[in-house]
mmCIF file of C-alpha atoms in Angstrom:
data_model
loop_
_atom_site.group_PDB
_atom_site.id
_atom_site.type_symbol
_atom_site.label_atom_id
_atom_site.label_comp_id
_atom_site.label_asym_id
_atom_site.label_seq_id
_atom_site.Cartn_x
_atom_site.Cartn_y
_atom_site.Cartn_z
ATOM 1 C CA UNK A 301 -17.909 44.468 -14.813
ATOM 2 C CA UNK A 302 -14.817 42.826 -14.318
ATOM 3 C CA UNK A 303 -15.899 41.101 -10.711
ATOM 4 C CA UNK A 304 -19.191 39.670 -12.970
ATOM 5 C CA UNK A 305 -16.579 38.709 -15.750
ATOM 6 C CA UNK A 306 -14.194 36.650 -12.681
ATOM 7 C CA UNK A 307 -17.291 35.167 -10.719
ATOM 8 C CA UNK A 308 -18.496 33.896 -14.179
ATOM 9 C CA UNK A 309 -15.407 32.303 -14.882
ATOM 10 C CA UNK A 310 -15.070 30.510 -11.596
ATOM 11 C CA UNK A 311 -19.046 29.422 -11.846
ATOM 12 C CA UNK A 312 -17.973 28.010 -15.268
ATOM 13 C CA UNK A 313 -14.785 26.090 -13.958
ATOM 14 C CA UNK A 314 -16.833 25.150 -10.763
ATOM 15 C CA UNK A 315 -19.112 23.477 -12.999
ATOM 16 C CA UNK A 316 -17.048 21.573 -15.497
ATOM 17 C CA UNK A 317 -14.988 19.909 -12.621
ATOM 18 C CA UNK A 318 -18.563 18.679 -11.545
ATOM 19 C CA UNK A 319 -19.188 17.486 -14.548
ATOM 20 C CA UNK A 320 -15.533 15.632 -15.160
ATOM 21 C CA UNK A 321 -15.966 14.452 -11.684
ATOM 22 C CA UNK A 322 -19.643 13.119 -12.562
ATOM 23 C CA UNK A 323 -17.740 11.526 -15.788
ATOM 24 C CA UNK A 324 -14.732 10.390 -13.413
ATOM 25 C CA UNK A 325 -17.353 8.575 -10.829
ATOM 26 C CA UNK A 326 -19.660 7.171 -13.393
ATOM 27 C CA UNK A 327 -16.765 5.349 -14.961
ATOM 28 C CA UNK A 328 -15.200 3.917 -11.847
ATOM 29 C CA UNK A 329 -18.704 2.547 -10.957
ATOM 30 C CA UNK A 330 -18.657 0.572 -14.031
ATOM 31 C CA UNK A 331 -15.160 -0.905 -13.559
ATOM 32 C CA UNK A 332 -16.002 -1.569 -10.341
ATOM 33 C CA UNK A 333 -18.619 -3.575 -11.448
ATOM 34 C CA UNK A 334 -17.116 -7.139 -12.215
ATOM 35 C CA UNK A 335 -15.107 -6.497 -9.089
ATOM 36 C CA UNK A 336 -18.222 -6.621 -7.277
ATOM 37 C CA UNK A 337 -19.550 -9.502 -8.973
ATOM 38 C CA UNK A 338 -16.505 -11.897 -7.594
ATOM 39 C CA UNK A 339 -17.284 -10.345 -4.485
ATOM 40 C CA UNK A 340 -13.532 -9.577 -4.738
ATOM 41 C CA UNK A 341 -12.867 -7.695 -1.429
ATOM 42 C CA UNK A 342 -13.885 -11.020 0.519
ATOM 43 C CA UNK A 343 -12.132 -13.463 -1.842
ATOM 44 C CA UNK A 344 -9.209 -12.519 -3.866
ATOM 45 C CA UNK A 345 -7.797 -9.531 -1.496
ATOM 46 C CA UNK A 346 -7.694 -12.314 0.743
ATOM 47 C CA UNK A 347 -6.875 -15.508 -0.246
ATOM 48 C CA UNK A 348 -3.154 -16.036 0.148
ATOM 49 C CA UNK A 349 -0.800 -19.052 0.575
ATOM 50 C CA UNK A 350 0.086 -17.169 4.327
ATOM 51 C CA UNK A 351 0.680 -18.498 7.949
ATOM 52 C CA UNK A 352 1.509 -17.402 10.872
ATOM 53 C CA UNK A 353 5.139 -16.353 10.037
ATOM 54 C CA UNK A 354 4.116 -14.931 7.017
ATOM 55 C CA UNK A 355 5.445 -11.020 6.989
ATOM 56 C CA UNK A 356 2.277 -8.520 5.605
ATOM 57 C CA UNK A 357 3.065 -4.755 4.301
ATOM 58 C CA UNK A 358 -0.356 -2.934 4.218
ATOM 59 C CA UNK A 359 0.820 0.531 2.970
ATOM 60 C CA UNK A 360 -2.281 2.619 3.352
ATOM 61 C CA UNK A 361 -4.237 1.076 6.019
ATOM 62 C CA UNK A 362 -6.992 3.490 6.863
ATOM 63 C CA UNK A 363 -8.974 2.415 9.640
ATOM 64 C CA UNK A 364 -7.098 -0.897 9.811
ATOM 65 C CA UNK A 365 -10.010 -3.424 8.260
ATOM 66 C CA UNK A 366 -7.705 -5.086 5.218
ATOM 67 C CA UNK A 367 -4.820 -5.634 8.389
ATOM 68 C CA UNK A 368 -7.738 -7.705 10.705
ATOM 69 C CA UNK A 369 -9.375 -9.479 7.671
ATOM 70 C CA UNK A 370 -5.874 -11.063 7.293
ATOM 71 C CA UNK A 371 -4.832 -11.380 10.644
ATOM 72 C CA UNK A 372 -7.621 -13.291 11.758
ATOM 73 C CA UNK A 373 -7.421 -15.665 8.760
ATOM 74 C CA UNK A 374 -4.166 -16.086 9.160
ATOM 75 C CA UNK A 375 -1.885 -14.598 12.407
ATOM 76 C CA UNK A 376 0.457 -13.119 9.995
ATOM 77 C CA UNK A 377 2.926 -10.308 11.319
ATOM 78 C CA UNK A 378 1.970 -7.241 9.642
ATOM 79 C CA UNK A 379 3.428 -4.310 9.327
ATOM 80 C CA UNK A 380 0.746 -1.141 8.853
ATOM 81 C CA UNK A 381 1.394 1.825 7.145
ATOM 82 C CA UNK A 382 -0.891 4.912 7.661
ATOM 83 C CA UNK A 383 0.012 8.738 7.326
ATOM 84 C CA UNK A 384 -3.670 10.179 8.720
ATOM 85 C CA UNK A 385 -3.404 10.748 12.501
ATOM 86 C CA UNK A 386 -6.648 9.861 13.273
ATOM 87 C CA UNK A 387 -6.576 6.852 11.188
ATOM 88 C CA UNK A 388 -3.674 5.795 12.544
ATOM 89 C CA UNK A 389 -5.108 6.671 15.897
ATOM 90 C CA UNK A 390 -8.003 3.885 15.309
ATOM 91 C CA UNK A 391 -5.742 0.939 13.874
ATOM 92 C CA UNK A 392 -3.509 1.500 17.457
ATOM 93 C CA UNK A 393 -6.633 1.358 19.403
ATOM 94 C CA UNK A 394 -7.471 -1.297 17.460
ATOM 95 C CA UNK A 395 -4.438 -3.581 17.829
ATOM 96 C CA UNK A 396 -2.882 -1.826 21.055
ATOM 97 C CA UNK A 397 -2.833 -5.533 22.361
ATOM 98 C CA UNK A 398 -1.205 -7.298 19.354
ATOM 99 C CA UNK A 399 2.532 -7.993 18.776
ATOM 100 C CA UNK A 400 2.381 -9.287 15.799
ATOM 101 C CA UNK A 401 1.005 -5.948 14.384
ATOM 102 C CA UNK A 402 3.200 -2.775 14.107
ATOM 103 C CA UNK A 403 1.630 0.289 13.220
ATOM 104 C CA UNK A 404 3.229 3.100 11.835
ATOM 105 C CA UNK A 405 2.080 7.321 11.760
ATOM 106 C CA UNK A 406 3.737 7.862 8.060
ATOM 107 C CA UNK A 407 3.227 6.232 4.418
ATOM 108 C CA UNK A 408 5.978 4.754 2.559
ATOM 109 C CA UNK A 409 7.244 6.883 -1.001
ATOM 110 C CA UNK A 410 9.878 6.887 -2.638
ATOM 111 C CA UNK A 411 11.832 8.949 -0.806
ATOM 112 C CA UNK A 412 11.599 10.752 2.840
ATOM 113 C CA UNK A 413 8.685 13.936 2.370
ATOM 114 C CA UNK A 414 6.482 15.964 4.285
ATOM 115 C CA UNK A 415 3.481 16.619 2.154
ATOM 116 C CA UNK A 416 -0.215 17.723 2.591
ATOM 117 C CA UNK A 417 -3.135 15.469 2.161
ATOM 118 C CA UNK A 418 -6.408 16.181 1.573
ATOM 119 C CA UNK A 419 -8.720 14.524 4.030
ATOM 120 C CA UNK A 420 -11.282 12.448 2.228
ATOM 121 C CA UNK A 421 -11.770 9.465 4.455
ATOM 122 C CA UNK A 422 -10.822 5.944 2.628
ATOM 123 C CA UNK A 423 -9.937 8.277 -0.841
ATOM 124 C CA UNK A 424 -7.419 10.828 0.983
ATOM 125 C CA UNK A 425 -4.631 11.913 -1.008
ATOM 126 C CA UNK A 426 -2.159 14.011 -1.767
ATOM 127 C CA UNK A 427 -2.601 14.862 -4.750
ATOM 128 C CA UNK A 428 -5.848 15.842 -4.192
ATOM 129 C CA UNK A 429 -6.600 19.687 -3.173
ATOM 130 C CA UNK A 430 -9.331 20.330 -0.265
ATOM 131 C CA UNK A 431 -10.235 22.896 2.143
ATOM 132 C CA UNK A 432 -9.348 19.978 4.780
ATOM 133 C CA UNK A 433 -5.942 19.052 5.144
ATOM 134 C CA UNK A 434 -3.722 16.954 7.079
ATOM 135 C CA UNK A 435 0.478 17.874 6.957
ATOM 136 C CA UNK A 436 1.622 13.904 6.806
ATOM 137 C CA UNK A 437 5.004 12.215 6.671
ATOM 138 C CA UNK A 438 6.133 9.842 4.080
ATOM 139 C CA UNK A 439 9.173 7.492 4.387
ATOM 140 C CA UNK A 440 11.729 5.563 1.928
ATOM 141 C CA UNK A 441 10.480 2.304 1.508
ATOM 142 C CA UNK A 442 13.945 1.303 0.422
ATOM 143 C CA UNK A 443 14.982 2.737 3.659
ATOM 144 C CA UNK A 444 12.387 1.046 5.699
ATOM 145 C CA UNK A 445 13.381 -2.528 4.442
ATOM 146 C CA UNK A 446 17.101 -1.747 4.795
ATOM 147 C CA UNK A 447 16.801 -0.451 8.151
ATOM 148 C CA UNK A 448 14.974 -3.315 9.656
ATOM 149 C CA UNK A 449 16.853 -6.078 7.549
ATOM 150 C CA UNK A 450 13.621 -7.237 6.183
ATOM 151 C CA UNK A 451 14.727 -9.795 3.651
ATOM 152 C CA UNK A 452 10.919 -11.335 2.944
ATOM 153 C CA UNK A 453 7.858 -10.022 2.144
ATOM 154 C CA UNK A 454 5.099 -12.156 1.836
ATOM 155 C CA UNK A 455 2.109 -9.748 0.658
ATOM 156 C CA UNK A 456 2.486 -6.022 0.174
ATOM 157 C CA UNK A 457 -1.404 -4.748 -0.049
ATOM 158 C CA UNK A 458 -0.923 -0.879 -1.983
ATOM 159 C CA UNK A 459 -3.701 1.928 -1.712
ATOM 160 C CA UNK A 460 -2.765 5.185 -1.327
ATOM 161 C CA UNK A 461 -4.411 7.212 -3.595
ATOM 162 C CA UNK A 462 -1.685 7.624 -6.228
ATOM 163 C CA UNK A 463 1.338 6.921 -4.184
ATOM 164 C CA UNK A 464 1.717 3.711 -5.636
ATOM 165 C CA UNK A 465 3.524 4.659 -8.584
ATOM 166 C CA UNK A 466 6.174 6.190 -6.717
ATOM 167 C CA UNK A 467 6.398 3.471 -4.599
ATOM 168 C CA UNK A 468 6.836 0.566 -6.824
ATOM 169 C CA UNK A 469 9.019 3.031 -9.628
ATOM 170 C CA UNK A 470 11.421 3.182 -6.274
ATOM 171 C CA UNK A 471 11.559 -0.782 -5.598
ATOM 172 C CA UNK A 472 12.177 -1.164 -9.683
ATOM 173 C CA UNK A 473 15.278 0.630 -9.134
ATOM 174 C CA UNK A 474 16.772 -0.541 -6.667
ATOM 175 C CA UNK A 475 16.019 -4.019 -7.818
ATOM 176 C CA UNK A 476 13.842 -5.025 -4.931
ATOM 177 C CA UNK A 477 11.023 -6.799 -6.277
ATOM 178 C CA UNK A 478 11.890 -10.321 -5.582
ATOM 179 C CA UNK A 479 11.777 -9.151 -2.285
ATOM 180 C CA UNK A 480 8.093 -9.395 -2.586
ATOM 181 C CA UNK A 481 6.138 -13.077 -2.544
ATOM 182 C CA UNK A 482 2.519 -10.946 -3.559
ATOM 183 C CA UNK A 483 1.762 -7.594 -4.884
ATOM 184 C CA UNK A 484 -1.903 -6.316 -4.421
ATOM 185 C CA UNK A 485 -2.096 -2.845 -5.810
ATOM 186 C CA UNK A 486 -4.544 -0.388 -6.612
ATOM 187 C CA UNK A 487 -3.676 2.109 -9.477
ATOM 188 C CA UNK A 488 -5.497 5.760 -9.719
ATOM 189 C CA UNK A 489 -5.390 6.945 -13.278
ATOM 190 C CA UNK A 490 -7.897 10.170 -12.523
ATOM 191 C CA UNK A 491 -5.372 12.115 -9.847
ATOM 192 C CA UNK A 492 -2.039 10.782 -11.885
ATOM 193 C CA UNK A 493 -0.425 12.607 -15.382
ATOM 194 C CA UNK A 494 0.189 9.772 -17.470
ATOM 195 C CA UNK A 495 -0.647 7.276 -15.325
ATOM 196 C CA UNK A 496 -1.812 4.754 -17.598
ATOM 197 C CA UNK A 497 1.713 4.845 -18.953
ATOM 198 C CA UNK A 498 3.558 4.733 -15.656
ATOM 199 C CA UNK A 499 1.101 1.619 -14.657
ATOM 200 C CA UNK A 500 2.342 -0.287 -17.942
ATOM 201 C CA UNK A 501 5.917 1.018 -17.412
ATOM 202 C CA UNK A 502 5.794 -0.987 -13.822
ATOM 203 C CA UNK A 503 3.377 -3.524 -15.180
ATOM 204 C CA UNK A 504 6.029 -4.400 -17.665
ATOM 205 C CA UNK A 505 9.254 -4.719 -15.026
ATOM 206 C CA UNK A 506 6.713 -6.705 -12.937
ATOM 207 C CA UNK A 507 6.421 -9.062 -15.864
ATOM 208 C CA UNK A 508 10.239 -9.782 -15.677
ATOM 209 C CA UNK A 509 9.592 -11.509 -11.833
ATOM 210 C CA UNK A 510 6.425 -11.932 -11.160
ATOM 211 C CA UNK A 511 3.010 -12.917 -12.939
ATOM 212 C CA UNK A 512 -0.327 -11.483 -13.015
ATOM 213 C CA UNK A 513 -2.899 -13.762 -11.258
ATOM 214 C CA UNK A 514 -6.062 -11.016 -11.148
ATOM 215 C CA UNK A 515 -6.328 -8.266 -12.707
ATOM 216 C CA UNK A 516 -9.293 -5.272 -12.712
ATOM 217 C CA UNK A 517 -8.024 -2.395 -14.287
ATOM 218 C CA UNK A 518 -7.374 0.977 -12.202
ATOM 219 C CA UNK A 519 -9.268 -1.470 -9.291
ATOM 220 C CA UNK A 520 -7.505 -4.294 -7.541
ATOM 221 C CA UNK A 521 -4.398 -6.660 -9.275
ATOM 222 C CA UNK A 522 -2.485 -9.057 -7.705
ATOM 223 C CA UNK A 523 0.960 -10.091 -8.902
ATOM 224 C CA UNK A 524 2.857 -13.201 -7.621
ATOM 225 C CA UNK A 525 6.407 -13.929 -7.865
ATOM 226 C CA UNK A 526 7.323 -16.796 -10.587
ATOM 227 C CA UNK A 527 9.539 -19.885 -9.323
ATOM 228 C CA UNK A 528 12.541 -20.285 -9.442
#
């Protein structure tokens, strides 16, 4: 009796994270929708006042496309950021022959970690359980920009699957944001407590240097530092 009473339990649970999942997908199809419509991926992600000197953070890079969309546009130096060994694996084969691209095996965080991360392809997280896992590094992005006297960023490009709240919370402290020319971020709200109020929290110190120049909610936004 009591194994029925447990495997009925799980069935039920089982089936109502199907169903919130169902909910979670249905919704980001529709905000995704107006994203689509501006073709954004092939226009705003990419369209940037950058050069050839220009300095790129991609902090999540996958399988390196958002890194060669921009390079070949515009020869920037760009600095990838990818915690998945075999995705990292791809974006060295991938550039092996370019300089002007440095590819790292760890994300940046808020602080120095070694996590597990759920291997999902392009949605891999870690905070995100799965049978298939991945132990991954993460390193201070404070650290990072300190260490190699980086004093100019021209476009930091953020997804990594909740990370980004950590991320940017860590730059707001340490006062680091004019550091930054562009901000394109991603926020997840379905992975994150209170995300929503974090994203407004960081939305709101953003607001002090920067302004807003696209914004799709829990999508793509770009931010871009006021003048002087």
């Amino acid at each position: 009796m009591l194994k029925k009473l447990i495997k009925l339990l799980k069935n039920t649970l089982f089936k109502k994270r199907l169903e919130q999942q169902r909910r979670q997908n249905k919704l980001q199809q529709e905000r995704c929708k107006p994203w689509f419509s501006v073709k954004g991926d092939q226009t705003l992600r990419l369209d940037y006042p950058l050069n050839e000197n220009s300095v790129v953070f991609d902090l999540g890079g996958y399988i390196g496309e958002f890194a060669s969309s921009i390079y070949n546009k515009y020869g920037s130096g760009i600095y990838i950021f990818e915690p998945v060994k075999r995705f990292y694996d791809s974006i060295e084969q991938k550039f092996k022959s370019n300089t002007k691209i440095k590819a790292y095996n760890y994300g940046l965080a808020g602080s120095d970690q070694t996590l597990n991360i759920s291997m999902t392809d392009d949605a891999s997280s870690v905070f995100i359980k799965a049978k298939n896992s991945e132990t991954i590094q993460l390193k201070s992005i404070v650290q990072f920009i300190n260490d190699n006297k980086i004093e100019h960023i021209d476009l930091m490009k953020i997804n990594i699957e909740g990370g980004e709240y950590e991320v940017m919370e860590a730059l707001i402290a340490h006062n680091m944001l004019g550091l930054f020319k562009d901000i394109q971020v991603q926020f997840h709200d379905f992975i994150i407590p209170d995300a929503k109020i974090r994203m407004k929290s960081i939305q709101n110190e953003l607001a002090k240097t920067h302004k807003l120049t696209y914004q799709y909610e829990f999508v793509w936004e770009n931010w871009t530092l006021k003048d002087k």
